[in-house]
Coordinates of C-alpha atoms in Angstrom, one line a residue:
Chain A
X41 CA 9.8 56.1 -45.5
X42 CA 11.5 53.7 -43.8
X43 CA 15.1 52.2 -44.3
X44 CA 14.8 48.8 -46.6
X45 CA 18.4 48.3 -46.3
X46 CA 21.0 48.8 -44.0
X47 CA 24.8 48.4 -44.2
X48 CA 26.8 49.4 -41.3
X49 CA 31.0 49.2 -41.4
X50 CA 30.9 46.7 -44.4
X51 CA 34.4 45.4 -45.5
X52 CA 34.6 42.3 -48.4
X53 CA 36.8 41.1 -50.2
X54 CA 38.5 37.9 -51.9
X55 CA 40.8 35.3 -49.9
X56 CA 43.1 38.1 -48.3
X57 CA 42.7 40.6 -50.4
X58 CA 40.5 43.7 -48.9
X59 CA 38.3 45.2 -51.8
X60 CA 35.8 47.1 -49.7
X61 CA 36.2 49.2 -46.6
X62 CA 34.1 50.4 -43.7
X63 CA 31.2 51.5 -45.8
X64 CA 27.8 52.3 -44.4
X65 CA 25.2 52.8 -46.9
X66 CA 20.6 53.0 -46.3
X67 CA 18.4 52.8 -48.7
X68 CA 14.7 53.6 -48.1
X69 CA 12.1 52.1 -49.4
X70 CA 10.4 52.6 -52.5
X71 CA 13.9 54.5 -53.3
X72 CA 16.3 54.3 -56.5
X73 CA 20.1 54.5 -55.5
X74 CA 23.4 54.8 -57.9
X75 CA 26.4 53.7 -57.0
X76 CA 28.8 55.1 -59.5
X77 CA 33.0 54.2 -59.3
X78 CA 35.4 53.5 -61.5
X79 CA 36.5 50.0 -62.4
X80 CA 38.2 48.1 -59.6
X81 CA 36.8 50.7 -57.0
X82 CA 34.4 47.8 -55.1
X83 CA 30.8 48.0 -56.5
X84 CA 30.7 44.6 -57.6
X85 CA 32.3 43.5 -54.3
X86 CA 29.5 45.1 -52.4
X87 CA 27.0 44.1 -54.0
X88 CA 28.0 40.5 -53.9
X89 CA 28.7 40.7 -49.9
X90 CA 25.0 42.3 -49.4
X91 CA 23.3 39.9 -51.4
X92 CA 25.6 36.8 -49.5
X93 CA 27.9 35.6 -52.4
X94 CA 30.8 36.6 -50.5
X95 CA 31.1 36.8 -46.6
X96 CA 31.7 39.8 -45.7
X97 CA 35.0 39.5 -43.1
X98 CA 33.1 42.4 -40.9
X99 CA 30.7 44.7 -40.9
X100 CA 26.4 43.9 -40.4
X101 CA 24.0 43.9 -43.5
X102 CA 20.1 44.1 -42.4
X103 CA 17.3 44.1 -44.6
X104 CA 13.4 45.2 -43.5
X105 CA 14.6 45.5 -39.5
X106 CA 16.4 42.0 -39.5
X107 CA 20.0 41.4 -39.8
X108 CA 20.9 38.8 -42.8
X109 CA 24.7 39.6 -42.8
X110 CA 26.2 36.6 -43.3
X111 CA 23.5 34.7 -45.1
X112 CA 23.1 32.9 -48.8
X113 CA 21.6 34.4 -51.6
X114 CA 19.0 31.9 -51.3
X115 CA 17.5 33.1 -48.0
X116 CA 17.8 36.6 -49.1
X117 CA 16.3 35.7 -52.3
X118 CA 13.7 34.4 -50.2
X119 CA 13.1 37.3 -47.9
X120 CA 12.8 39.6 -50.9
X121 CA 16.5 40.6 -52.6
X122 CA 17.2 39.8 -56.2
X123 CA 20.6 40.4 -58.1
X124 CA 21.3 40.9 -61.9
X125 CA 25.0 40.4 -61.6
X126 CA 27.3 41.9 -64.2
X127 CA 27.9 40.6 -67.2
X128 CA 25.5 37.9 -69.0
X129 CA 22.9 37.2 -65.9
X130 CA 21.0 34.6 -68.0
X131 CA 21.6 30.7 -68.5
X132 CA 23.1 30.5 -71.9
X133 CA 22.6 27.4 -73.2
X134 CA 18.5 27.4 -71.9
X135 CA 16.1 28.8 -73.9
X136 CA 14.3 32.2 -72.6
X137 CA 11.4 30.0 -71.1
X138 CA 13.4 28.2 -69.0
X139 CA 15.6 30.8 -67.7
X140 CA 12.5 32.9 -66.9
X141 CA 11.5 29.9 -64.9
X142 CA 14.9 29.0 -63.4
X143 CA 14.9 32.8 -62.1
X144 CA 11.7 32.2 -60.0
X145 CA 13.5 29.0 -58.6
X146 CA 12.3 30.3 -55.2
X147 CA 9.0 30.0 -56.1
X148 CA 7.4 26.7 -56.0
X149 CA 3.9 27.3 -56.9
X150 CA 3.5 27.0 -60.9
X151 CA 0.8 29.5 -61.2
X152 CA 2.5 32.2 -59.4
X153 CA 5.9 31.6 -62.1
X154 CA 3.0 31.5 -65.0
X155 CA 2.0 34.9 -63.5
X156 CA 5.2 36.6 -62.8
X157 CA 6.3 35.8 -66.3
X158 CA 3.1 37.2 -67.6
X159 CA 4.6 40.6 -65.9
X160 CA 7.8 40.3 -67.5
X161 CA 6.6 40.0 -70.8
X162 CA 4.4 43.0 -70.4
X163 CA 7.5 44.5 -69.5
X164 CA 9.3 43.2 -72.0
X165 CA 7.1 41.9 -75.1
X166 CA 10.5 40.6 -77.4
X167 CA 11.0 37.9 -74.8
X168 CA 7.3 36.8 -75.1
X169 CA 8.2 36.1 -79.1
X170 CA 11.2 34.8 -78.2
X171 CA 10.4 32.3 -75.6
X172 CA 11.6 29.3 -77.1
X173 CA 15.4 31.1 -78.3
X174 CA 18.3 29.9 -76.7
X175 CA 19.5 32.6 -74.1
X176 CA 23.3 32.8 -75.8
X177 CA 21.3 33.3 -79.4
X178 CA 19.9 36.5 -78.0
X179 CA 21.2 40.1 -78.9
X180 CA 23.0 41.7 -76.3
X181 CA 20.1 43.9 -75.2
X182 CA 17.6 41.4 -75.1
X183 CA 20.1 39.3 -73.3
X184 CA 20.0 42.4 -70.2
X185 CA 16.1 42.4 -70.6
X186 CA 15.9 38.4 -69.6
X187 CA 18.7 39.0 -67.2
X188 CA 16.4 41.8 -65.3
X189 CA 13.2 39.7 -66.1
X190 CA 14.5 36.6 -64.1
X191 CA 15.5 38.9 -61.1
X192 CA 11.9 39.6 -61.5
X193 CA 10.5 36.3 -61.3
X194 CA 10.7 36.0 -57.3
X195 CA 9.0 39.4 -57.2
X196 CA 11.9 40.9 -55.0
X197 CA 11.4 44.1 -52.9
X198 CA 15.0 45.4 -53.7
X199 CA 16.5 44.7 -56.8
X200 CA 20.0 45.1 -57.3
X201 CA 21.4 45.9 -61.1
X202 CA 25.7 45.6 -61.6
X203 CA 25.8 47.0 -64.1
X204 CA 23.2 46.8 -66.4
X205 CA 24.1 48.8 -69.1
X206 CA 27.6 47.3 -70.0
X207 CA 28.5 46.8 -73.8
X208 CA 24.9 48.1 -74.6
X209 CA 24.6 50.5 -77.9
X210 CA 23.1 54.2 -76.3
X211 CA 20.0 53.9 -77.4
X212 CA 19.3 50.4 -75.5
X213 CA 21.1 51.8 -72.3
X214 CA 18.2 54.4 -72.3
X215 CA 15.1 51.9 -72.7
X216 CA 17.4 49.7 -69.9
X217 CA 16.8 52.5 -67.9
X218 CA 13.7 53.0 -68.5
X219 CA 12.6 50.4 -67.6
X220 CA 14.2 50.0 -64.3
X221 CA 12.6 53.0 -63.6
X222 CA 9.5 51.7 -64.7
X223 CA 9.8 48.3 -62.4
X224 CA 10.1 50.6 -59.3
X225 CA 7.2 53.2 -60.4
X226 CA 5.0 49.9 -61.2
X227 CA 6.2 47.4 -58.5
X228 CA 7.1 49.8 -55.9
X229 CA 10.4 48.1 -56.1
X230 CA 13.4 49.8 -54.2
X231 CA 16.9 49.7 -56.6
X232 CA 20.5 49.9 -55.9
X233 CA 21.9 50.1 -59.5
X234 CA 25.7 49.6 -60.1
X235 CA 27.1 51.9 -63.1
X236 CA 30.1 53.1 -64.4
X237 CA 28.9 55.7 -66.9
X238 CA 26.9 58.0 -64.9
X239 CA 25.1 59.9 -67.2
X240 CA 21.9 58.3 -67.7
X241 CA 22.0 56.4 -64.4
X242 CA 22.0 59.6 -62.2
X243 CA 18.6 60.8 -64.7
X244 CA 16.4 58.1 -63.1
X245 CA 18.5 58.2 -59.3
X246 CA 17.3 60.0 -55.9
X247 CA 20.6 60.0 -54.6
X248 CA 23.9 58.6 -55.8
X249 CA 26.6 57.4 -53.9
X250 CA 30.5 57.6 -55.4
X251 CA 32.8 54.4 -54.5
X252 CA 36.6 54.9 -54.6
X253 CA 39.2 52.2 -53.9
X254 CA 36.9 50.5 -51.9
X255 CA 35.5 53.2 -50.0
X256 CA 32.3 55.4 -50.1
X257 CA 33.6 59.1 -50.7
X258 CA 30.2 60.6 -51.7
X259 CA 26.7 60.3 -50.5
X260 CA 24.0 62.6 -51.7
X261 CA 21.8 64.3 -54.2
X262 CA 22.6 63.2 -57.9
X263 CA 22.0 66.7 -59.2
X264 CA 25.8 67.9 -57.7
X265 CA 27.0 65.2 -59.2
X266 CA 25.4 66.3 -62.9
X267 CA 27.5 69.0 -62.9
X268 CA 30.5 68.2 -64.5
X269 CA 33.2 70.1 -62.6
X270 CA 32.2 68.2 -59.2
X271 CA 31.9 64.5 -60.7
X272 CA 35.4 65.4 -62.1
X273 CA 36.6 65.9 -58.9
X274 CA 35.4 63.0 -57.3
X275 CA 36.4 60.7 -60.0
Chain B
X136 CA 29.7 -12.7 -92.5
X137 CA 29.0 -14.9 -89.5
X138 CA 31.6 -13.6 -88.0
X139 CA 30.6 -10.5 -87.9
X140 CA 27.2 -10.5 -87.3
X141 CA 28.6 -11.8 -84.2
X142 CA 31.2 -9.2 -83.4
X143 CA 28.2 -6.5 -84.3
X144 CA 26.2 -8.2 -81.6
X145 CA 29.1 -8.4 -79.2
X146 CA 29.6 -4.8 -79.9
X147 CA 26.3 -3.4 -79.1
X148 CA 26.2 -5.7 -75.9
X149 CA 29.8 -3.9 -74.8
X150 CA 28.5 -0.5 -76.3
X151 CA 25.7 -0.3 -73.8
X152 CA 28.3 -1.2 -70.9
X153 CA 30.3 1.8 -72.2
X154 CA 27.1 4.4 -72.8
X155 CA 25.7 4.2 -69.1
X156 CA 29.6 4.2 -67.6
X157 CA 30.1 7.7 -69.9
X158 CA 26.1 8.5 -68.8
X159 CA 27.0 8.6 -64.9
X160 CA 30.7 10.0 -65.2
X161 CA 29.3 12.8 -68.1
X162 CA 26.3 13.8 -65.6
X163 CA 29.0 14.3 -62.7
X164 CA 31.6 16.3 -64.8
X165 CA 29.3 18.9 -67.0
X166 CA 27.6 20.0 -63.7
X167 CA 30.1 20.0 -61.2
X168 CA 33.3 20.1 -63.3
X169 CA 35.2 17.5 -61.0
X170 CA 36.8 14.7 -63.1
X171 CA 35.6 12.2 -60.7
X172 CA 38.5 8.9 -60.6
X173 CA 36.9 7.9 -57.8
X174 CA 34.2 7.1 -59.9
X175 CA 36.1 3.6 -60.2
X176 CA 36.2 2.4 -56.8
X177 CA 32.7 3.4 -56.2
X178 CA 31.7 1.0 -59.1
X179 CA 33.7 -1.7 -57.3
X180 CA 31.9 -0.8 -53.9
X181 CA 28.8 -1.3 -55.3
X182 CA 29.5 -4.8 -56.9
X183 CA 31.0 -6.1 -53.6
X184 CA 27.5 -5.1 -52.1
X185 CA 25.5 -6.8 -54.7
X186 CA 28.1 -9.9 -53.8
X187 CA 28.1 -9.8 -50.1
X188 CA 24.2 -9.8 -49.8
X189 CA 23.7 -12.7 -52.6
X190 CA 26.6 -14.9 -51.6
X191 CA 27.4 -14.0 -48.1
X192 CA 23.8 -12.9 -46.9
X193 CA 21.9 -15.5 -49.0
X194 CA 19.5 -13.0 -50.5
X195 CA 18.0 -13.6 -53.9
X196 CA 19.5 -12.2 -56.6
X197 CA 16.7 -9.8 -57.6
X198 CA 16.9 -8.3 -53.9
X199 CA 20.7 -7.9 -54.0
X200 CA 20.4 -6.1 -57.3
X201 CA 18.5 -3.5 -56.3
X202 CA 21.7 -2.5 -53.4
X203 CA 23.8 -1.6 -56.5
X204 CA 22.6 1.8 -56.9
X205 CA 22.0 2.6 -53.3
X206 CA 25.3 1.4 -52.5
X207 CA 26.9 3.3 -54.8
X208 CA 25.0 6.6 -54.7
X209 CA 25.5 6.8 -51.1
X210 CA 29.4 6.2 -51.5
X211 CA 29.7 9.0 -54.3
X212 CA 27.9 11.8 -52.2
X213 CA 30.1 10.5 -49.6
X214 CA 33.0 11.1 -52.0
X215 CA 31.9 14.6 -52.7
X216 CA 31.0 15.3 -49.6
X217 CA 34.5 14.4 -47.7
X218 CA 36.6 14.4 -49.9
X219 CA 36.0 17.4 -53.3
X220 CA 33.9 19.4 -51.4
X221 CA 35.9 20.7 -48.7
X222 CA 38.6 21.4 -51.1
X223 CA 36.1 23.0 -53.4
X224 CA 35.1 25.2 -50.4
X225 CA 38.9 26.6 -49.9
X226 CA 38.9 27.7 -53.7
X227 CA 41.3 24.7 -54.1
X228 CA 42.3 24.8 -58.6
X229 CA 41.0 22.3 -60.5
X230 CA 44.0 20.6 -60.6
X231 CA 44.3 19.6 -56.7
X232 CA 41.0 18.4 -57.2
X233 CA 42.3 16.2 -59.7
X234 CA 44.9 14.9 -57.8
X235 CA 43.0 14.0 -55.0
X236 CA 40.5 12.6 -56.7
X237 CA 43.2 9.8 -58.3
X238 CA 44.7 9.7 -54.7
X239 CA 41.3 8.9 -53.4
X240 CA 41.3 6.2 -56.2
X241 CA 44.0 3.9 -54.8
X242 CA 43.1 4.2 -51.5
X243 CA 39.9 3.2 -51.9
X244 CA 40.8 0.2 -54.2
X245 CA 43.8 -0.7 -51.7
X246 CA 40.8 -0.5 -48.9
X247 CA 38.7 -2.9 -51.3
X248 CA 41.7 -5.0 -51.4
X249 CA 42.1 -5.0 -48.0
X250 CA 38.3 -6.6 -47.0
X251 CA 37.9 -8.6 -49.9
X252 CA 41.7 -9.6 -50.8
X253 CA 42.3 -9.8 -54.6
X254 CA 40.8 -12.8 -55.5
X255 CA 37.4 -12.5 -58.5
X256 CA 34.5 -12.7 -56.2
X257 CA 31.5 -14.5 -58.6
X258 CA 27.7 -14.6 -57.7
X259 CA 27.3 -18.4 -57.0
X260 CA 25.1 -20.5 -59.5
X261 CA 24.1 -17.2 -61.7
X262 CA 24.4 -18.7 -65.2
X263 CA 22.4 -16.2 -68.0
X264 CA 20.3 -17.5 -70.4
X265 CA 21.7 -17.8 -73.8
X266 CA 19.9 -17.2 -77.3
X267 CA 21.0 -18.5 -80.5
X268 CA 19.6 -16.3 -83.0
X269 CA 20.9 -18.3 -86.5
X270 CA 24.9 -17.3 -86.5
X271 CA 24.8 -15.3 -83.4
X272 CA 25.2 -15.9 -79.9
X273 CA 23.5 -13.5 -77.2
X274 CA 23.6 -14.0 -73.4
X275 CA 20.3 -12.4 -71.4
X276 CA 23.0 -10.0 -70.2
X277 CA 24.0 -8.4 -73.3
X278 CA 20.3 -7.7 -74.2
X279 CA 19.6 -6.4 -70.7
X280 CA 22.1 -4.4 -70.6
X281 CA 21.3 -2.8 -73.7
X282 CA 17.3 -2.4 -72.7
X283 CA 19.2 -1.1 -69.2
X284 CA 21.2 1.8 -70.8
X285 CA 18.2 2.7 -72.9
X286 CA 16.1 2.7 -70.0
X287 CA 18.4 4.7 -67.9
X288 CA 19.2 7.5 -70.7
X289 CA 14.7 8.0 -71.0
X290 CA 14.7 8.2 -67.4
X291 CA 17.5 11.0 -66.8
X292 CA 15.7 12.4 -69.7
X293 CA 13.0 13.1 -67.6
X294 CA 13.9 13.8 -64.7
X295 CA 16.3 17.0 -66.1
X296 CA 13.8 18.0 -68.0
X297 CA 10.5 17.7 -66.2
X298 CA 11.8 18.1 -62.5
X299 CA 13.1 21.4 -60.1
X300 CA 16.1 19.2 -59.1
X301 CA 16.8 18.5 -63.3
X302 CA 16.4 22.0 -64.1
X303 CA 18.5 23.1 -60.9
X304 CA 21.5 20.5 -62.1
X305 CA 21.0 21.8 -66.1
X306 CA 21.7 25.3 -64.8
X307 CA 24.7 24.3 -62.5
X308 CA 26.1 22.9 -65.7
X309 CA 25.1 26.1 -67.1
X310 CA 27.0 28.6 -64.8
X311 CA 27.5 28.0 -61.4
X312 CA 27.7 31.5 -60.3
X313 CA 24.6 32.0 -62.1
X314 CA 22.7 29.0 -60.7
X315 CA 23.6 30.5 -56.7
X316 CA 22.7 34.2 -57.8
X317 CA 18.7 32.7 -58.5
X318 CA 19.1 31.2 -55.2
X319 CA 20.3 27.6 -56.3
X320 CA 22.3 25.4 -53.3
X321 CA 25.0 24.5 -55.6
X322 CA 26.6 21.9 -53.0
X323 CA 22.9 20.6 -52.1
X324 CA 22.9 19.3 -56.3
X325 CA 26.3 18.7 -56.6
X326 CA 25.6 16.0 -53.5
X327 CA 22.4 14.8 -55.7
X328 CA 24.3 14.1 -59.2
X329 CA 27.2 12.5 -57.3
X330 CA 24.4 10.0 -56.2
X331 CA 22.9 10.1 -59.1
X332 CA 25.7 9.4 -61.6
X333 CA 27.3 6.8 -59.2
X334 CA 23.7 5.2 -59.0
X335 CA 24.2 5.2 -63.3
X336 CA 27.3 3.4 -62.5
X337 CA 26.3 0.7 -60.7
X338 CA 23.9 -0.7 -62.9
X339 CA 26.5 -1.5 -65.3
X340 CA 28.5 -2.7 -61.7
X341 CA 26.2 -5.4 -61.8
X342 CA 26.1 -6.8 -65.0
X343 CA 29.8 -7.0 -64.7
X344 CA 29.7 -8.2 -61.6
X345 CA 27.4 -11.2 -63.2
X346 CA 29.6 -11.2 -66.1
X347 CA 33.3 -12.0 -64.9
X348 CA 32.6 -11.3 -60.9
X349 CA 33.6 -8.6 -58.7
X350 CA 37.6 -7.6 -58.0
X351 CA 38.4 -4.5 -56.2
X352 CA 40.6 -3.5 -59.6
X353 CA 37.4 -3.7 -61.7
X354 CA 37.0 -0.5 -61.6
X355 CA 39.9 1.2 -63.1
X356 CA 39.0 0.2 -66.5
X357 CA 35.4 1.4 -66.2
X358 CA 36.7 5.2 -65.6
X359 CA 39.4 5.7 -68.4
X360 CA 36.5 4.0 -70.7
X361 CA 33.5 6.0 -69.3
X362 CA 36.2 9.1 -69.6
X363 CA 37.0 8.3 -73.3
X364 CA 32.9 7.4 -74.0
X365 CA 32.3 10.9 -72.7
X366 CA 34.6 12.9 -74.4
X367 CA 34.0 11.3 -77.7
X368 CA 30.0 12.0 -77.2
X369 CA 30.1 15.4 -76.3
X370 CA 30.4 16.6 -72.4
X371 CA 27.0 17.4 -71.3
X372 CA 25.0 15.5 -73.9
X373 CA 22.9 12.4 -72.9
X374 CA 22.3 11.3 -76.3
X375 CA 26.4 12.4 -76.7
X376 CA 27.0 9.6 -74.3
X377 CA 25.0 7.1 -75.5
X378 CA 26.1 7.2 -78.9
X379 CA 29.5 7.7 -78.0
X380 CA 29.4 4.3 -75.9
X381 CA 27.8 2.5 -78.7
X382 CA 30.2 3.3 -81.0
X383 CA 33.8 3.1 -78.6
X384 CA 32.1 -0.7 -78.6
X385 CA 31.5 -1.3 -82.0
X386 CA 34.7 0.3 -83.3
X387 CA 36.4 -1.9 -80.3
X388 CA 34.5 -5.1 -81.2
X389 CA 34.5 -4.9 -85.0
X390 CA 38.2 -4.3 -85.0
X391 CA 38.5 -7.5 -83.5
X392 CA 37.9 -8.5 -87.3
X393 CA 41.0 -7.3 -88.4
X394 CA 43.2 -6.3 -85.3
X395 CA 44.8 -8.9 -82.7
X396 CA 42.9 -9.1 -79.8
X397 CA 45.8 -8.1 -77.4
X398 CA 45.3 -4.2 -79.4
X399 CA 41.4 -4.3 -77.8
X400 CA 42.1 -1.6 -75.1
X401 CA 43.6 0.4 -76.8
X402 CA 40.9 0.9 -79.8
X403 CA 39.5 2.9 -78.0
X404 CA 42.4 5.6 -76.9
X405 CA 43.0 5.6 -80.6
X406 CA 39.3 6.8 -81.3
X407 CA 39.5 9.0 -78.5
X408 CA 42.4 10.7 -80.3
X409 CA 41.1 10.9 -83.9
X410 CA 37.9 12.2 -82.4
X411 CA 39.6 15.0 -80.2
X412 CA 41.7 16.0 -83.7
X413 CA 38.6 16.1 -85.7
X414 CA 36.1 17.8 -83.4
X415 CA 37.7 18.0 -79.7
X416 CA 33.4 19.1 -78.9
X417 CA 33.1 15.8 -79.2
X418 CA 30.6 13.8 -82.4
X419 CA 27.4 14.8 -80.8
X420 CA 28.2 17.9 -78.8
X421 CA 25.6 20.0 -80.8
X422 CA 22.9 17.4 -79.4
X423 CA 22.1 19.1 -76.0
X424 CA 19.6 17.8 -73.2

């Protein structure tokens, strides 16, 4: 197992406003990670300055040996990273074909998109009969399942999920999760996954890792953090 | 009746004017949000180019045609490029951007006026062919200009919906955030529909270049009309825009009928305002790409 990604003294934020501090965080490969916090405590932040929406003001980010801090989301999409950002991660007013498509934009070769969505309607058979629906017609749920399917389309090696699972009804949370555990069981596909309700999230997790006002305060095996006393704590 | 089988034709000939000045200032404002003043004096640029190569450099019409939308696409990514984008970069509101963009306006007109002085600069011995068909009077550039918009509208057609660069500009319209997180240059197609919407604009440059001639004013007009033409239509809708310039120029024309003529310009502010009361989506907003 060898580290995927690396994050070494990572501090982000917006204009002059510090949202996250000095945190080092490694994912192996092949891995699923959680990073659980409340709202406002920098997950989103992070996420965006490792996958290059923001520029991180200092710190180093490198992914599979190489360093990419400071890069676009296009290279990194290129070199393997793929976000589903929080929030409706989908093209509203396209239909579900298009979206699909637009979310293998990095891919130029049309066979390759015709196969990759192939994979994402095995994965997810409603978008398959709903091809031709306009993404904003979707329900919510199906919405999160094309949002995840066009991270899919470039075939990344570490998916990203902000939380994927917000304003979901329980029982779609669960077949979210599912299937992200699925993607990485299937694909091989190493997963940071942003939540705020831990429950589920730290079921399908090898480790989590607790965020607070902007800094990393736990780092470890979920199981401690499935016993209630301790997560109280930290929260 | 003559009369206004005449103003109808009149109409449509002014209606396609009005469609491809909403087409190009639409295109620029659904995807990249900026409302684009500027958009005037690049019409005006492009003229004077079509003018200096025909009457200054002697080259045929036909040739000096075809610098219209060169001219002027290279002057709008110029725009963005100089002028919105480093503002856009610094998080700047909508509002500066606004601003600027009529600042950038009058100095580029005054700059117009400045080379070319503010006499009407006409293409020399360019007379259009007239045809009489019973009551009504049509010039070749009233029916060219309406085979031009139609032409123009099929073509953008296309292009959005059968190329990468389309589908990457109908998802920056979309959601910009969304459109960089699938790995989208945002500033790479905002460069390409600033060319591409001043390039929409210069084709009806040139028929009013060979209609009344070139002034460095003759393009403050265009933007309030292609601004009005857009609204009315529907932001973001092609067929929006060209139905919404066919009808600012039939309402405009056929009021003629019954309106004095010195009330013309402001027909149009009056339909922008029933219009924006009624359904402020604008008429054919439901009509997307």
């Amino acid at each position: 197992m060898t580290a995927l990604l690396d994050i070494a003294g990572l501090t982000a934020g917006y204009g002059k406003k510090t949202v996250v501090r000095d945190v080092a965080l490694t994912l192996r490969t092949g891995e699923i990670v959680v990073v659980l916090g409340h709202n406002g405590a920098g997950k989103t932040t992070l996420v965006r300055a490792i996958f290059g929406l923001i520029r991180a003001s200092s710190g180093r980010v490198s992914f599979d040996g190489r360093d990419i801090t400071g890069r676009g989301p296009s290279a990194n999409i290129a070199d393997g990273l793929a976000l589903v950002p929080q929030g409706h991660g989908i093209f509203r007013t396209l239909n579900v074909r298009r979206n699909l498509e637009l979310g293998g934009f990095s891919v130029t070769s049309r066979d390759v998109i015709a196969e990759r969505m192939e994979r994402v309607f095995a994965l997810f058979p409603v978008l398959r009969e709903r091809q031709a629906q306009i993404g904003g017609t979707l329900s919510g749920g199906q919405q999160q399942m094309l949002a995840i399917g066009m991270a899919l389309m470039p075939a990344p090696r570490l998916l990203i999920l902000d939380e994927p699972s917000i304003g979901l009804a329980p029982l779609l949370v669960e077949r979210v999760m599912e299937s992200i555990r699925e993607i990485n069981e299937n694909y091989g596909t190493t997963i940071l996954l942003v939540e705020q309700n831990p429950r589920l999230a730290l079921k399908i997790a090898a480790r989590a890792v607790v965020m607070n006002r902007g800094a990393k305060i736990y780092d470890g095996a979920p199981e401690v953090l499935a016993d209630e006393r301790k997560l109280l704590e930290l929260f | 009746m003559d009369l206004f089988a005449q103003l109808l034709a009149n109409g449509l000939g002014n209606g396609a004017h009005y469609a491809l000045l909403g087409l190009g200032f639409g295109l620029i404002f659904t995807t990249t949000r900026i409302v684009h003043f500027a958009y005037g004096p690049v019409f005006a640029v492009s003229a004077f180019a079509v003018w200096l190569a025909v009457a200054v450099g002697g080259l045929p019409l036909a040739a000096g045609v075809v610098l219209a939308p060169l001219t002027a696409a290279a002057a709008g990514a110029l725009v963005y490029w100089l002028a919105y984008r480093p503002f856009e970069r610094r998080g700047m509101s909508s509002h500066s951007v606004l601003i600027l963009s009529l600042g950038l306006s009058i100095v580029l007109e005054s700059l117009l006026t400045l080379i070319f002085g503010p006499n009407i600069h006409t293409v020399p011995g360019f007379a259009p062919p007239i045809f009489i068909l019973g009551p009504v009077f049509l010039t070749g550039l009233q029916i060219g200009e309406v085979i031009a918009v139609l032409g123009v509208a099929g073509a953008l057609l296309l292009f959005l919906r059968q190329t990468r660069y389309g589908h990457a500009i109908l998802a920056l319209s979309d959601d910009r955030d969304m459109a960089r997180i699938v790995g989208i240059d945002t500033d790479r197609i905002s460069l390409i529909v600033f060319a591409l919407g001043s390039a929409i604009a210069a084709v009806a440059a040139v028929f009013t270049l060979l209609n009344e001639g070139a002034t460095p004013s003759m393009g403050f007009n265009p933007v309030f009309v292609a601004f009005v033409v857009a609204v009315v239509g529907g932001l973001g809708s092609i067929p929006g825009s060209i139905l919404g310039g066919f009808l600012v120029g039939l309402v405009e024309s056929l009021g003629l009928w019954k309106i004095p003529t010195e009330w013309q310009n402001s027909i149009a502010f009056v339909l922008l305002f029933v219009v924006l009361l009624a359904r402020p989506q604008g008429l054919f907003a439901g009509a997307r790409r």
